[in-house]
Amino acid sequence: MSDHPLLGSVDCSSRYDATSSRRSDDGPTLPLDVIDRQTTEERLLRKLDLRVAFLVLVYIMNIMDRYNVAAARLHGFEEDLGMTGNQFNTLISILYVGYLLTQAPSNMILHRMKRPSLYLSSCMIAWATITMCMSVVPTYHAALILRFFLGFVEATFFPGAVFVLSRWYRCPIPLNSIY
C-alpha cells in the first residue's frame, strides 16, 4: 500500500510520458509551458493590435463628426436651417452638454457590463443613426435636439475604448516604479 492512496491507485505514467504515442486530445492536457504561453500571448496581442487599429479609425471618425457641422456651415448649413445670431454657436455647444451629462454615468454602466463590446457597438450604431439623421434635418430645433443626443452617444466612445483596452493590455512597467 502506498503512502498516497489516491496516487497509488491510478497509473498516470502514460498521460505524462513525453514519449507516449497518445494524442493531446485523447485526455486531459497539461498547462501551457512558458514558451507556448508566450507564443499564445504574442498571437493574442497581434489580434488585439488589429482591433486597436479599428478603434483608432473610429476615433478619427468621431473627431471628424464633431467638426462636421463647421464644414457644413461653409456650404450653406445656416441658410438651409434659417439660423440667425448665435444659433450656430448654440448648435455647436449643445453637443458638449450632452457629452458632459453622459460621460460619468456611461463609465459606471460600462464598468458593470459583462460584455462592454456590446454596449460600445450599440452606442456606435446609435451614433451612426443620429449622424445620418443630421443630414436630412429640416429645422434648427431638430438639429439642436439631434446634436444634444449625439453628445450622449459620443460620450461613450473614448472612455469606453480606453476601458476595453485597459482590460486587455497589461502595463509592462510596474506603476510604483514610475514615480
mmCIF file with all atom_site columns, C-alpha atoms in Angstrom:
data_model
loop_
_atom_site.group_PDB
_atom_site.id
_atom_site.type_symbol
_atom_site.label_atom_id
_atom_site.label_alt_id
_atom_site.label_comp_id
_atom_site.label_asym_id
_atom_site.label_entity_id
_atom_site.label_seq_id
_atom_site.pdbx_PDB_ins_code
_atom_site.Cartn_x
_atom_site.Cartn_y
_atom_site.Cartn_z
_atom_site.occupancy
_atom_site.B_iso_or_equiv
_atom_site.pdbx_formal_charge
_atom_site.auth_seq_id
_atom_site.auth_comp_id
_atom_site.auth_asym_id
_atom_site.auth_atom_id
_atom_site.pdbx_PDB_model_num
ATOM 1   C CA . MET A 1 1   ? 0.000   0.000  0.000   1.00 0.00 ? 1   MET A CA 1
ATOM 2   C CA . SER A 1 2   ? 1.271   3.465  -0.900  1.00 0.00 ? 2   SER A CA 1
ATOM 3   C CA . ASP A 1 3   ? 1.690   6.444  1.408   1.00 0.00 ? 3   ASP A CA 1
ATOM 4   C CA . HIS A 1 4   ? -0.513  8.378  -1.027  1.00 0.00 ? 4   HIS A CA 1
ATOM 5   C CA . PRO A 1 5   ? -3.587  6.207  -1.574  1.00 0.00 ? 5   PRO A CA 1
ATOM 6   C CA . LEU A 1 6   ? -5.020  8.281  -4.418  1.00 0.00 ? 6   LEU A CA 1
ATOM 7   C CA . LEU A 1 7   ? -1.752  8.382  -6.338  1.00 0.00 ? 7   LEU A CA 1
ATOM 8   C CA . GLY A 1 8   ? -1.054  4.694  -5.782  1.00 0.00 ? 8   GLY A CA 1
ATOM 9   C CA . SER A 1 9   ? -4.364  3.573  -7.262  1.00 0.00 ? 9   SER A CA 1
ATOM 10  C CA . VAL A 1 10  ? -4.074  5.490  -10.550 1.00 0.00 ? 10  VAL A CA 1
ATOM 11  C CA . ASP A 1 11  ? -1.431  4.889  -13.168 1.00 0.00 ? 11  ASP A CA 1
ATOM 12  C CA . CYS A 1 12  ? -0.611  8.291  -14.743 1.00 0.00 ? 12  CYS A CA 1
ATOM 13  C CA . SER A 1 13  ? 2.648   7.338  -16.370 1.00 0.00 ? 13  SER A CA 1
ATOM 14  C CA . SER A 1 14  ? 1.292   7.177  -19.927 1.00 0.00 ? 14  SER A CA 1
ATOM 15  C CA . ARG A 1 15  ? -0.530  10.501 -19.585 1.00 0.00 ? 15  ARG A CA 1
ATOM 16  C CA . TYR A 1 16  ? 2.573   12.489 -18.680 1.00 0.00 ? 16  TYR A CA 1
ATOM 17  C CA . ASP A 1 17  ? 5.150   10.496 -20.585 1.00 0.00 ? 17  ASP A CA 1
ATOM 18  C CA . ALA A 1 18  ? 6.871   12.571 -23.262 1.00 0.00 ? 18  ALA A CA 1
ATOM 19  C CA . THR A 1 19  ? 7.477   9.521  -25.447 1.00 0.00 ? 19  THR A CA 1
ATOM 20  C CA . SER A 1 20  ? 3.885   8.419  -25.331 1.00 0.00 ? 20  SER A CA 1
ATOM 21  C CA . SER A 1 21  ? 2.142   7.938  -28.668 1.00 0.00 ? 21  SER A CA 1
ATOM 22  C CA . ARG A 1 22  ? -1.167  9.295  -27.366 1.00 0.00 ? 22  ARG A CA 1
ATOM 23  C CA . ARG A 1 23  ? -2.524  12.418 -28.997 1.00 0.00 ? 23  ARG A CA 1
ATOM 24  C CA . SER A 1 24  ? -3.078  15.528 -26.888 1.00 0.00 ? 24  SER A CA 1
ATOM 25  C CA . ASP A 1 25  ? -6.842  15.488 -27.432 1.00 0.00 ? 25  ASP A CA 1
ATOM 26  C CA . ASP A 1 26  ? -7.268  11.974 -26.048 1.00 0.00 ? 26  ASP A CA 1
ATOM 27  C CA . GLY A 1 27  ? -7.015  13.032 -22.425 1.00 0.00 ? 27  GLY A CA 1
ATOM 28  C CA . PRO A 1 28  ? -6.524  15.988 -20.178 1.00 0.00 ? 28  PRO A CA 1
ATOM 29  C CA . THR A 1 29  ? -3.856  18.382 -21.323 1.00 0.00 ? 29  THR A CA 1
ATOM 30  C CA . LEU A 1 30  ? -1.097  19.864 -19.281 1.00 0.00 ? 30  LEU A CA 1
ATOM 31  C CA . PRO A 1 31  ? -0.940  23.613 -18.689 1.00 0.00 ? 31  PRO A CA 1
ATOM 32  C CA . LEU A 1 32  ? 0.959   25.555 -21.308 1.00 0.00 ? 32  LEU A CA 1
ATOM 33  C CA . ASP A 1 33  ? 4.641   25.773 -20.689 1.00 0.00 ? 33  ASP A CA 1
ATOM 34  C CA . VAL A 1 34  ? 6.406   29.118 -20.737 1.00 0.00 ? 34  VAL A CA 1
ATOM 35  C CA . ILE A 1 35  ? 7.273   29.086 -24.440 1.00 0.00 ? 35  ILE A CA 1
ATOM 36  C CA . ASP A 1 36  ? 3.769   28.136 -25.584 1.00 0.00 ? 36  ASP A CA 1
ATOM 37  C CA . ARG A 1 37  ? 2.232   30.731 -23.276 1.00 0.00 ? 37  ARG A CA 1
ATOM 38  C CA . GLN A 1 38  ? 4.486   33.461 -24.637 1.00 0.00 ? 38  GLN A CA 1
ATOM 39  C CA . THR A 1 39  ? 3.655   32.488 -28.232 1.00 0.00 ? 39  THR A CA 1
ATOM 40  C CA . THR A 1 40  ? -0.048  32.446 -27.432 1.00 0.00 ? 40  THR A CA 1
ATOM 41  C CA . GLU A 1 41  ? 0.171   35.872 -25.774 1.00 0.00 ? 41  GLU A CA 1
ATOM 42  C CA . GLU A 1 42  ? 2.008   37.290 -28.793 1.00 0.00 ? 42  GLU A CA 1
ATOM 43  C CA . ARG A 1 43  ? -0.693  35.986 -31.151 1.00 0.00 ? 43  ARG A CA 1
ATOM 44  C CA . LEU A 1 44  ? -3.404  37.412 -28.932 1.00 0.00 ? 44  LEU A CA 1
ATOM 45  C CA . LEU A 1 45  ? -1.669  40.792 -28.813 1.00 0.00 ? 45  LEU A CA 1
ATOM 46  C CA . ARG A 1 46  ? -1.439  40.829 -32.624 1.00 0.00 ? 46  ARG A CA 1
ATOM 47  C CA . LYS A 1 47  ? -5.196  40.266 -32.827 1.00 0.00 ? 47  LYS A CA 1
ATOM 48  C CA . LEU A 1 48  ? -5.760  42.988 -30.264 1.00 0.00 ? 48  LEU A CA 1
ATOM 49  C CA . ASP A 1 49  ? -3.498  45.351 -32.172 1.00 0.00 ? 49  ASP A CA 1
ATOM 50  C CA . LEU A 1 50  ? -5.760  44.947 -35.205 1.00 0.00 ? 50  LEU A CA 1
ATOM 51  C CA . ARG A 1 51  ? -8.731  45.901 -33.050 1.00 0.00 ? 51  ARG A CA 1
ATOM 52  C CA . VAL A 1 52  ? -6.832  48.882 -31.722 1.00 0.00 ? 52  VAL A CA 1
ATOM 53  C CA . ALA A 1 53  ? -6.328  49.997 -35.322 1.00 0.00 ? 53  ALA A CA 1
ATOM 54  C CA . PHE A 1 54  ? -10.104 49.792 -35.761 1.00 0.00 ? 54  PHE A CA 1
ATOM 55  C CA . LEU A 1 55  ? -10.618 51.838 -32.571 1.00 0.00 ? 55  LEU A CA 1
ATOM 56  C CA . VAL A 1 56  ? -8.221  54.484 -33.898 1.00 0.00 ? 56  VAL A CA 1
ATOM 57  C CA . LEU A 1 57  ? -10.171 54.634 -37.158 1.00 0.00 ? 57  LEU A CA 1
ATOM 58  C CA . VAL A 1 58  ? -13.451 55.059 -35.264 1.00 0.00 ? 58  VAL A CA 1
ATOM 59  C CA . TYR A 1 59  ? -11.856 57.739 -33.072 1.00 0.00 ? 59  TYR A CA 1
ATOM 60  C CA . ILE A 1 60  ? -10.782 59.657 -36.185 1.00 0.00 ? 60  ILE A CA 1
ATOM 61  C CA . MET A 1 61  ? -14.359 59.452 -37.459 1.00 0.00 ? 61  MET A CA 1
ATOM 62  C CA . ASN A 1 62  ? -15.528 60.698 -34.047 1.00 0.00 ? 62  ASN A CA 1
ATOM 63  C CA . ILE A 1 63  ? -13.314 63.782 -34.313 1.00 0.00 ? 63  ILE A CA 1
ATOM 64  C CA . MET A 1 64  ? -14.410 64.365 -37.909 1.00 0.00 ? 64  MET A CA 1
ATOM 65  C CA . ASP A 1 65  ? -18.044 64.122 -36.832 1.00 0.00 ? 65  ASP A CA 1
ATOM 66  C CA . ARG A 1 66  ? -17.595 66.748 -34.125 1.00 0.00 ? 66  ARG A CA 1
ATOM 67  C CA . TYR A 1 67  ? -16.290 69.256 -36.644 1.00 0.00 ? 67  TYR A CA 1
ATOM 68  C CA . ASN A 1 68  ? -18.593 68.190 -39.451 1.00 0.00 ? 68  ASN A CA 1
ATOM 69  C CA . VAL A 1 69  ? -21.094 70.949 -38.656 1.00 0.00 ? 69  VAL A CA 1
ATOM 70  C CA . ALA A 1 70  ? -18.390 73.570 -39.034 1.00 0.00 ? 70  ALA A CA 1
ATOM 71  C CA . ALA A 1 71  ? -17.611 72.238 -42.506 1.00 0.00 ? 71  ALA A CA 1
ATOM 72  C CA . ALA A 1 72  ? -21.335 72.214 -43.350 1.00 0.00 ? 72  ALA A CA 1
ATOM 73  C CA . ARG A 1 73  ? -21.514 75.879 -42.344 1.00 0.00 ? 73  ARG A CA 1
ATOM 74  C CA . LEU A 1 74  ? -19.212 76.738 -45.210 1.00 0.00 ? 74  LEU A CA 1
ATOM 75  C CA . HIS A 1 75  ? -21.648 75.104 -47.621 1.00 0.00 ? 75  HIS A CA 1
ATOM 76  C CA . GLY A 1 76  ? -24.767 76.957 -46.506 1.00 0.00 ? 76  GLY A CA 1
ATOM 77  C CA . PHE A 1 77  ? -25.938 74.966 -43.455 1.00 0.00 ? 77  PHE A CA 1
ATOM 78  C CA . GLU A 1 78  ? -27.019 78.154 -41.640 1.00 0.00 ? 78  GLU A CA 1
ATOM 79  C CA . GLU A 1 79  ? -29.080 79.389 -44.571 1.00 0.00 ? 79  GLU A CA 1
ATOM 80  C CA . ASP A 1 80  ? -30.712 75.970 -45.096 1.00 0.00 ? 80  ASP A CA 1
ATOM 81  C CA . LEU A 1 81  ? -31.946 75.856 -41.493 1.00 0.00 ? 81  LEU A CA 1
ATOM 82  C CA . GLY A 1 82  ? -32.664 79.584 -41.242 1.00 0.00 ? 82  GLY A CA 1
ATOM 83  C CA . MET A 1 83  ? -30.277 80.208 -38.341 1.00 0.00 ? 83  MET A CA 1
ATOM 84  C CA . THR A 1 84  ? -29.662 83.723 -37.079 1.00 0.00 ? 84  THR A CA 1
ATOM 85  C CA . GLY A 1 85  ? -27.428 85.290 -34.456 1.00 0.00 ? 85  GLY A CA 1
ATOM 86  C CA . ASN A 1 86  ? -25.841 82.872 -32.003 1.00 0.00 ? 86  ASN A CA 1
ATOM 87  C CA . GLN A 1 87  ? -27.880 79.838 -33.034 1.00 0.00 ? 87  GLN A CA 1
ATOM 88  C CA . PHE A 1 88  ? -24.940 78.221 -34.802 1.00 0.00 ? 88  PHE A CA 1
ATOM 89  C CA . ASN A 1 89  ? -22.775 78.635 -31.696 1.00 0.00 ? 89  ASN A CA 1
ATOM 90  C CA . THR A 1 90  ? -25.534 77.065 -29.601 1.00 0.00 ? 90  THR A CA 1
ATOM 91  C CA . LEU A 1 91  ? -25.750 74.186 -32.065 1.00 0.00 ? 91  LEU A CA 1
ATOM 92  C CA . ILE A 1 92  ? -22.019 73.553 -31.696 1.00 0.00 ? 92  ILE A CA 1
ATOM 93  C CA . SER A 1 93  ? -22.044 73.855 -27.890 1.00 0.00 ? 93  SER A CA 1
ATOM 94  C CA . ILE A 1 94  ? -25.069 71.652 -27.192 1.00 0.00 ? 94  ILE A CA 1
ATOM 95  C CA . LEU A 1 95  ? -23.060 68.565 -28.204 1.00 0.00 ? 95  LEU A CA 1
ATOM 96  C CA . TYR A 1 96  ? -20.736 69.080 -25.246 1.00 0.00 ? 96  TYR A CA 1
ATOM 97  C CA . VAL A 1 97  ? -23.647 69.477 -22.822 1.00 0.00 ? 97  VAL A CA 1
ATOM 98  C CA . GLY A 1 98  ? -24.885 66.004 -23.746 1.00 0.00 ? 98  GLY A CA 1
ATOM 99  C CA . TYR A 1 99  ? -21.307 64.747 -23.685 1.00 0.00 ? 99  TYR A CA 1
ATOM 100 C CA . LEU A 1 100 ? -20.703 66.001 -20.143 1.00 0.00 ? 100 LEU A CA 1
ATOM 101 C CA . LEU A 1 101 ? -24.030 64.737 -18.830 1.00 0.00 ? 101 LEU A CA 1
ATOM 102 C CA . THR A 1 102 ? -23.484 61.229 -20.138 1.00 0.00 ? 102 THR A CA 1
ATOM 103 C CA . GLN A 1 103 ? -19.791 60.531 -19.689 1.00 0.00 ? 103 GLN A CA 1
ATOM 104 C CA . ALA A 1 104 ? -19.758 59.630 -15.964 1.00 0.00 ? 104 ALA A CA 1
ATOM 105 C CA . PRO A 1 105 ? -22.958 57.504 -15.994 1.00 0.00 ? 105 PRO A CA 1
ATOM 106 C CA . SER A 1 106 ? -21.733 55.761 -19.133 1.00 0.00 ? 106 SER A CA 1
ATOM 107 C CA . ASN A 1 107 ? -18.485 54.814 -17.417 1.00 0.00 ? 107 ASN A CA 1
ATOM 108 C CA . MET A 1 108 ? -20.416 53.406 -14.455 1.00 0.00 ? 108 MET A CA 1
ATOM 109 C CA . ILE A 1 109 ? -22.644 51.368 -16.774 1.00 0.00 ? 109 ILE A CA 1
ATOM 110 C CA . LEU A 1 110 ? -19.616 50.196 -18.716 1.00 0.00 ? 110 LEU A CA 1
ATOM 111 C CA . HIS A 1 111 ? -17.858 49.056 -15.552 1.00 0.00 ? 111 HIS A CA 1
ATOM 112 C CA . ARG A 1 112 ? -20.838 46.891 -14.565 1.00 0.00 ? 112 ARG A CA 1
ATOM 113 C CA . MET A 1 113 ? -21.306 45.325 -18.007 1.00 0.00 ? 113 MET A CA 1
ATOM 114 C CA . LYS A 1 114 ? -20.187 41.775 -18.579 1.00 0.00 ? 114 LYS A CA 1
ATOM 115 C CA . ARG A 1 115 ? -19.610 42.438 -22.294 1.00 0.00 ? 115 ARG A CA 1
ATOM 116 C CA . PRO A 1 116 ? -18.669 46.090 -22.840 1.00 0.00 ? 116 PRO A CA 1
ATOM 117 C CA . SER A 1 117 ? -18.199 45.412 -26.543 1.00 0.00 ? 117 SER A CA 1
ATOM 118 C CA . LEU A 1 118 ? -21.982 45.047 -26.957 1.00 0.00 ? 118 LEU A CA 1
ATOM 119 C CA . TYR A 1 119 ? -22.593 48.331 -25.165 1.00 0.00 ? 119 TYR A CA 1
ATOM 120 C CA . LEU A 1 120 ? -19.987 50.176 -27.224 1.00 0.00 ? 120 LEU A CA 1
ATOM 121 C CA . SER A 1 121 ? -21.167 48.727 -30.506 1.00 0.00 ? 121 SER A CA 1
ATOM 122 C CA . SER A 1 122 ? -24.804 49.629 -29.772 1.00 0.00 ? 122 SER A CA 1
ATOM 123 C CA . CYS A 1 123 ? -23.718 53.188 -28.955 1.00 0.00 ? 123 CYS A CA 1
ATOM 124 C CA . MET A 1 124 ? -21.756 53.279 -32.226 1.00 0.00 ? 124 MET A CA 1
ATOM 125 C CA . ILE A 1 125 ? -24.866 52.198 -34.134 1.00 0.00 ? 125 ILE A CA 1
ATOM 126 C CA . ALA A 1 126 ? -26.893 54.928 -32.406 1.00 0.00 ? 126 ALA A CA 1
ATOM 127 C CA . TRP A 1 127 ? -24.126 57.414 -33.205 1.00 0.00 ? 127 TRP A CA 1
ATOM 128 C CA . ALA A 1 128 ? -24.215 56.452 -36.908 1.00 0.00 ? 128 ALA A CA 1
ATOM 129 C CA . THR A 1 129 ? -28.005 56.672 -36.999 1.00 0.00 ? 129 THR A CA 1
ATOM 130 C CA . ILE A 1 130 ? -28.083 60.135 -35.427 1.00 0.00 ? 130 ILE A CA 1
ATOM 131 C CA . THR A 1 131 ? -25.320 61.323 -37.751 1.00 0.00 ? 131 THR A CA 1
ATOM 132 C CA . MET A 1 132 ? -27.278 60.118 -40.782 1.00 0.00 ? 132 MET A CA 1
ATOM 133 C CA . CYS A 1 133 ? -30.385 61.877 -39.476 1.00 0.00 ? 133 CYS A CA 1
ATOM 134 C CA . MET A 1 134 ? -28.371 65.106 -39.212 1.00 0.00 ? 134 MET A CA 1
ATOM 135 C CA . SER A 1 135 ? -28.013 65.112 -42.994 1.00 0.00 ? 135 SER A CA 1
ATOM 136 C CA . VAL A 1 136 ? -31.767 65.428 -43.569 1.00 0.00 ? 136 VAL A CA 1
ATOM 137 C CA . VAL A 1 137 ? -32.736 67.627 -40.616 1.00 0.00 ? 137 VAL A CA 1
ATOM 138 C CA . PRO A 1 138 ? -35.328 70.234 -41.706 1.00 0.00 ? 138 PRO A CA 1
ATOM 139 C CA . THR A 1 139 ? -35.219 72.790 -38.855 1.00 0.00 ? 139 THR A CA 1
ATOM 140 C CA . TYR A 1 140 ? -32.853 74.367 -36.377 1.00 0.00 ? 140 TYR A CA 1
ATOM 141 C CA . HIS A 1 141 ? -34.667 72.881 -33.376 1.00 0.00 ? 141 HIS A CA 1
ATOM 142 C CA . ALA A 1 142 ? -34.482 69.366 -34.810 1.00 0.00 ? 142 ALA A CA 1
ATOM 143 C CA . ALA A 1 143 ? -30.757 69.850 -35.416 1.00 0.00 ? 143 ALA A CA 1
ATOM 144 C CA . LEU A 1 144 ? -30.354 71.096 -31.842 1.00 0.00 ? 144 LEU A CA 1
ATOM 145 C CA . ILE A 1 145 ? -32.074 68.017 -30.413 1.00 0.00 ? 145 ILE A CA 1
ATOM 146 C CA . LEU A 1 146 ? -30.048 65.659 -32.607 1.00 0.00 ? 146 LEU A CA 1
ATOM 147 C CA . ARG A 1 147 ? -26.762 67.332 -31.641 1.00 0.00 ? 147 ARG A CA 1
ATOM 148 C CA . PHE A 1 148 ? -27.679 67.002 -27.964 1.00 0.00 ? 148 PHE A CA 1
ATOM 149 C CA . PHE A 1 149 ? -28.320 63.263 -28.353 1.00 0.00 ? 149 PHE A CA 1
ATOM 150 C CA . LEU A 1 150 ? -25.220 62.935 -30.490 1.00 0.00 ? 150 LEU A CA 1
ATOM 151 C CA . GLY A 1 151 ? -23.263 64.171 -27.481 1.00 0.00 ? 151 GLY A CA 1
ATOM 152 C CA . PHE A 1 152 ? -24.936 61.436 -25.424 1.00 0.00 ? 152 PHE A CA 1
ATOM 153 C CA . VAL A 1 153 ? -23.756 58.616 -27.639 1.00 0.00 ? 153 VAL A CA 1
ATOM 154 C CA . GLU A 1 154 ? -20.345 60.109 -28.454 1.00 0.00 ? 154 GLU A CA 1
ATOM 155 C CA . ALA A 1 155 ? -19.567 60.339 -24.746 1.00 0.00 ? 155 ALA A CA 1
ATOM 156 C CA . THR A 1 156 ? -19.429 56.559 -24.521 1.00 0.00 ? 156 THR A CA 1
ATOM 157 C CA . PHE A 1 157 ? -16.776 56.014 -27.152 1.00 0.00 ? 157 PHE A CA 1
ATOM 158 C CA . PHE A 1 158 ? -13.448 57.393 -25.905 1.00 0.00 ? 158 PHE A CA 1
ATOM 159 C CA . PRO A 1 159 ? -13.739 56.337 -22.238 1.00 0.00 ? 159 PRO A CA 1
ATOM 160 C CA . GLY A 1 160 ? -15.213 53.025 -23.376 1.00 0.00 ? 160 GLY A CA 1
ATOM 161 C CA . ALA A 1 161 ? -12.356 52.350 -25.773 1.00 0.00 ? 161 ALA A CA 1
ATOM 162 C CA . VAL A 1 162 ? -9.800  53.150 -23.071 1.00 0.00 ? 162 VAL A CA 1
ATOM 163 C CA . PHE A 1 163 ? -11.679 50.868 -20.675 1.00 0.00 ? 163 PHE A CA 1
ATOM 164 C CA . VAL A 1 164 ? -11.719 47.961 -23.126 1.00 0.00 ? 164 VAL A CA 1
ATOM 165 C CA . LEU A 1 165 ? -8.025  48.413 -23.892 1.00 0.00 ? 165 LEU A CA 1
ATOM 166 C CA . SER A 1 166 ? -7.159  48.548 -20.196 1.00 0.00 ? 166 SER A CA 1
ATOM 167 C CA . ARG A 1 167 ? -8.838  45.175 -19.722 1.00 0.00 ? 167 ARG A CA 1
ATOM 168 C CA . TRP A 1 168 ? -6.653  43.501 -22.367 1.00 0.00 ? 168 TRP A CA 1
ATOM 169 C CA . TYR A 1 169 ? -3.256  45.188 -22.260 1.00 0.00 ? 169 TYR A CA 1
ATOM 170 C CA . ARG A 1 170 ? -1.002  44.845 -19.273 1.00 0.00 ? 170 ARG A CA 1
ATOM 171 C CA . CYS A 1 171 ? 1.333   47.604 -18.175 1.00 0.00 ? 171 CYS A CA 1
ATOM 172 C CA . PRO A 1 172 ? 4.909   46.345 -18.730 1.00 0.00 ? 172 PRO A CA 1
ATOM 173 C CA . ILE A 1 173 ? 6.304   48.775 -16.158 1.00 0.00 ? 173 ILE A CA 1
ATOM 174 C CA . PRO A 1 174 ? 5.065   48.497 -12.570 1.00 0.00 ? 174 PRO A CA 1
ATOM 175 C CA . LEU A 1 175 ? 3.152   51.630 -11.663 1.00 0.00 ? 175 LEU A CA 1
ATOM 176 C CA . ASN A 1 176 ? 5.062   52.172 -8.420  1.00 0.00 ? 176 ASN A CA 1
ATOM 177 C CA . SER A 1 177 ? 8.353   52.495 -10.350 1.00 0.00 ? 177 SER A CA 1
ATOM 178 C CA . ILE A 1 178 ? 7.123   55.435 -12.404 1.00 0.00 ? 178 ILE A CA 1
ATOM 179 C CA . TYR A 1 179 ? 7.238   57.930 -9.572  1.00 0.00 ? 179 TYR A CA 1
#
